[in-house]
Amino acid sequence: MNQIKCVCIDIDGTLTDPYFFIPILNEITGKNLTKDDYTSINWLDTYGPDYSEMYKTFDDEYSYVYKTSTIVEGAKNVIENLKARGIEIHYVTARSKSIHDITAQWIADQGLDPNRVHSLGGNHGKVEAAKELGCDVFIEDDPNNAKNLAEAGYKVILMDTNYNKGVSGNNITRVNGWDQVKDIIIN
């Protein structure tokens, strides 16, 4: 990719394991789902109508969960490599604004810049955030966000998951890990 000055990175499912939430959600819902069952990001599809509204309050009611996740292998090294090349990095998350401090602290705990966290409070603002930040490439796992960003003209690196298998198109490059992210951006 040519002349990349700014990369935006989603957090959940991109910097963290995309299936990190499954044991926690299984405990809350009494289900016993595995990552093979996790083929939709829509909680109504995944957990049924009894839990379809849980997504709206999850960040506030279960904010402690975000403190326990870990960064996926290779992510920090790639981010440091990109920064060393003068590429600006922003962490753009759909997490609630009410847990911004928890999110920023988690980023800091990973050795990354907490001042670059943008908490949107939902998925609806990622295209606008990309525009405001001057994003050249957006690293994402959410199928809807990936499609919306790509349709708006942004290059999207899509982290491969069971719930985004059907996503492809112009401006979308699917990867299996952070080594591939590095290869795409730097080469």
CSV table of C-alpha atoms in Angstrom, one decimal, residues 13-182:
chain,number,residue,atom,x,y,z
A,13,GLY,CA,-11.7,-8.8,17.8
A,14,THR,CA,-8.8,-7.0,16.3
A,15,LEU,CA,-6.4,-6.2,19.1
A,16,THR,CA,-8.1,-8.8,21.3
A,17,ASP,CA,-9.0,-12.4,20.5
A,18,PRO,CA,-12.3,-12.2,18.6
A,19,TYR,CA,-13.7,-15.0,20.8
A,20,PHE,CA,-12.6,-13.6,24.1
A,21,PHE,CA,-16.1,-12.8,25.2
A,22,ILE,CA,-17.6,-16.3,24.6
A,23,PRO,CA,-16.8,-17.8,28.1
A,24,ILE,CA,-18.1,-14.7,29.8
A,25,LEU,CA,-21.3,-14.6,27.7
A,26,ASN,CA,-21.8,-18.3,28.2
A,27,GLU,CA,-21.6,-17.7,32.0
A,28,ILE,CA,-24.1,-14.8,31.8
A,29,THR,CA,-26.5,-16.6,29.4
A,30,GLY,CA,-26.1,-20.2,30.6
A,31,LYS,CA,-25.2,-21.2,27.1
A,32,ASN,CA,-22.3,-23.4,26.1
A,33,LEU,CA,-21.3,-21.9,22.8
A,34,THR,CA,-17.9,-22.3,21.2
A,35,LYS,CA,-16.1,-20.2,18.6
A,36,ASP,CA,-17.6,-22.5,15.9
A,37,ASP,CA,-21.0,-21.4,17.0
A,38,TYR,CA,-20.1,-17.7,16.9
A,39,THR,CA,-21.1,-17.0,13.2
A,40,SER,CA,-22.9,-13.8,13.8
A,41,ILE,CA,-22.1,-10.6,15.7
A,42,ASN,CA,-25.8,-10.1,16.2
A,43,TRP,CA,-26.5,-11.3,19.8
A,44,LEU,CA,-30.1,-12.0,18.8
A,45,ASP,CA,-28.9,-14.6,16.3
A,46,THR,CA,-26.2,-15.9,18.6
A,47,TYR,CA,-27.9,-16.0,22.0
A,48,GLY,CA,-31.6,-15.8,21.2
A,49,PRO,CA,-34.4,-13.3,21.9
A,50,ASP,CA,-33.9,-13.5,25.7
A,51,TYR,CA,-30.5,-11.8,25.4
A,52,SER,CA,-31.0,-9.6,22.3
A,53,GLU,CA,-31.1,-6.4,24.4
A,54,MET,CA,-28.1,-7.3,26.6
A,55,TYR,CA,-25.7,-5.8,24.0
A,56,LYS,CA,-27.1,-2.3,24.8
A,57,THR,CA,-26.1,-2.4,28.4
A,58,PHE,CA,-23.2,-4.8,28.3
A,59,ASP,CA,-20.4,-2.2,28.4
A,60,ASP,CA,-21.7,-0.6,31.6
A,61,GLU,CA,-22.9,-3.7,33.4
A,62,TYR,CA,-19.9,-5.9,32.6
A,63,SER,CA,-17.2,-3.3,32.2
A,64,TYR,CA,-14.8,-5.4,34.3
A,65,VAL,CA,-14.5,-7.8,31.4
A,66,TYR,CA,-12.5,-5.4,29.4
A,67,LYS,CA,-9.8,-5.2,32.0
A,68,THR,CA,-9.1,-9.0,31.7
A,69,SER,CA,-8.5,-9.3,27.9
A,70,THR,CA,-5.1,-9.6,26.4
A,71,ILE,CA,-3.6,-8.2,23.2
A,72,VAL,CA,-3.3,-10.8,20.4
A,73,GLU,CA,0.1,-12.1,19.4
A,74,GLY,CA,2.1,-9.9,17.1
A,75,ALA,CA,-0.2,-6.8,17.4
A,76,LYS,CA,2.1,-4.7,19.6
A,77,ASN,CA,5.2,-5.4,17.6
A,78,VAL,CA,3.5,-4.5,14.3
A,79,ILE,CA,2.0,-1.3,15.8
A,80,GLU,CA,5.5,-0.3,17.1
A,81,ASN,CA,7.0,-1.0,13.7
A,82,LEU,CA,4.4,1.2,12.0
A,83,LYS,CA,4.9,4.0,14.5
A,84,ALA,CA,8.7,3.8,13.9
A,85,ARG,CA,8.0,4.4,10.2
A,86,GLY,CA,6.1,7.6,11.1
A,87,ILE,CA,2.6,6.2,10.6
A,88,GLU,CA,0.0,7.7,12.9
A,89,ILE,CA,-2.0,5.1,14.9
A,90,HIS,CA,-5.5,5.5,16.3
A,91,TYR,CA,-7.6,3.0,18.3
A,92,VAL,CA,-11.2,3.4,17.2
A,93,THR,CA,-13.7,1.4,19.2
A,94,ALA,CA,-17.5,0.9,19.3
A,95,ARG,CA,-17.2,0.6,23.1
A,96,SER,CA,-19.4,2.8,25.2
A,97,LYS,CA,-18.0,6.3,26.0
A,98,SER,CA,-18.9,5.6,29.6
A,99,ILE,CA,-16.0,3.1,29.8
A,100,HIS,CA,-13.5,5.2,27.9
A,101,ASP,CA,-11.2,5.4,30.9
A,102,ILE,CA,-11.2,1.6,31.2
A,103,THR,CA,-10.4,1.3,27.5
A,104,ALA,CA,-7.6,3.9,27.6
A,105,GLN,CA,-6.1,2.2,30.6
A,106,TRP,CA,-6.2,-1.2,28.9
A,107,ILE,CA,-4.4,0.3,25.9
A,108,ALA,CA,-1.8,1.9,28.3
A,109,ASP,CA,-1.4,-1.5,30.0
A,110,GLN,CA,-0.5,-3.0,26.7
A,111,GLY,CA,2.3,-0.4,26.2
A,112,LEU,CA,0.3,1.6,23.6
A,113,ASP,CA,-0.7,5.2,23.6
A,114,PRO,CA,-4.0,5.8,25.5
A,115,ASN,CA,-4.3,9.3,24.1
A,116,ARG,CA,-5.1,7.8,20.7
A,117,VAL,CA,-8.3,6.0,21.9
A,118,HIS,CA,-11.6,7.0,20.3
A,119,SER,CA,-14.6,5.5,22.0
A,120,LEU,CA,-17.7,5.9,19.8
A,121,GLY,CA,-20.4,4.4,21.9
A,122,GLY,CA,-21.6,2.2,19.0
A,123,ASN,CA,-20.7,1.0,15.5
A,124,HIS,CA,-22.4,3.9,13.7
A,125,GLY,CA,-19.5,6.3,13.7
A,126,LYS,CA,-16.6,4.5,12.3
A,127,VAL,CA,-16.7,6.0,8.8
A,128,GLU,CA,-17.0,9.5,10.3
A,129,ALA,CA,-14.1,8.8,12.7
A,130,ALA,CA,-12.0,7.5,9.8
A,131,LYS,CA,-12.7,10.7,7.9
A,132,GLU,CA,-11.9,13.0,10.9
A,133,LEU,CA,-8.7,11.2,11.7
A,134,GLY,CA,-7.4,11.1,8.1
A,135,CYS,CA,-7.4,7.3,8.0
A,136,ASP,CA,-5.7,5.5,5.1
A,137,VAL,CA,-6.2,2.0,6.4
A,138,PHE,CA,-8.7,0.6,8.9
A,139,ILE,CA,-8.0,-2.7,10.7
A,140,GLU,CA,-11.4,-4.2,11.6
A,141,ASP,CA,-13.2,-7.5,12.4
A,142,ASP,CA,-16.9,-6.4,12.3
A,143,PRO,CA,-18.5,-7.3,9.0
A,144,ASN,CA,-20.8,-4.3,8.9
A,145,ASN,CA,-18.1,-1.8,9.8
A,146,ALA,CA,-15.7,-3.4,7.2
A,147,LYS,CA,-18.4,-3.1,4.4
A,148,ASN,CA,-19.3,0.5,5.4
A,149,LEU,CA,-15.7,1.6,5.5
A,150,ALA,CA,-14.8,-0.1,2.2
A,151,GLU,CA,-17.9,1.4,0.5
A,152,ALA,CA,-16.8,4.9,1.8
A,153,GLY,CA,-13.5,4.4,0.0
A,154,TYR,CA,-11.2,3.3,2.9
A,155,LYS,CA,-8.8,0.4,2.6
A,156,VAL,CA,-9.9,-2.2,5.2
A,157,ILE,CA,-7.8,-5.0,6.5
A,158,LEU,CA,-10.3,-7.5,7.8
A,159,MET,CA,-9.2,-9.9,10.6
A,160,ASP,CA,-10.6,-13.3,9.6
A,161,THR,CA,-13.2,-14.6,12.0
A,162,ASN,CA,-16.2,-17.1,11.9
A,163,TYR,CA,-18.6,-14.2,12.0
A,164,ASN,CA,-17.2,-12.2,9.0
A,165,LYS,CA,-16.6,-15.1,6.5
A,166,GLY,CA,-19.1,-13.7,4.0
A,167,VAL,CA,-17.5,-10.3,3.7
A,168,SER,CA,-15.4,-9.5,0.6
A,169,GLY,CA,-15.2,-6.7,-1.9
A,170,ASN,CA,-13.3,-3.8,-3.2
A,171,ASN,CA,-11.0,-2.2,-0.6
A,172,ILE,CA,-11.2,-5.3,1.7
A,173,THR,CA,-8.2,-7.5,2.3
A,174,ARG,CA,-8.7,-10.5,4.6
A,175,VAL,CA,-5.8,-11.6,6.9
A,176,ASN,CA,-5.2,-14.3,9.5
A,177,GLY,CA,-3.0,-12.4,11.8
A,178,TRP,CA,-0.8,-9.4,12.5
A,179,ASP,CA,2.2,-10.6,10.5
A,180,GLN,CA,0.0,-10.3,7.4
A,181,VAL,CA,-1.1,-6.9,8.5
A,182,LYS,CA,2.5,-5.8,8.6
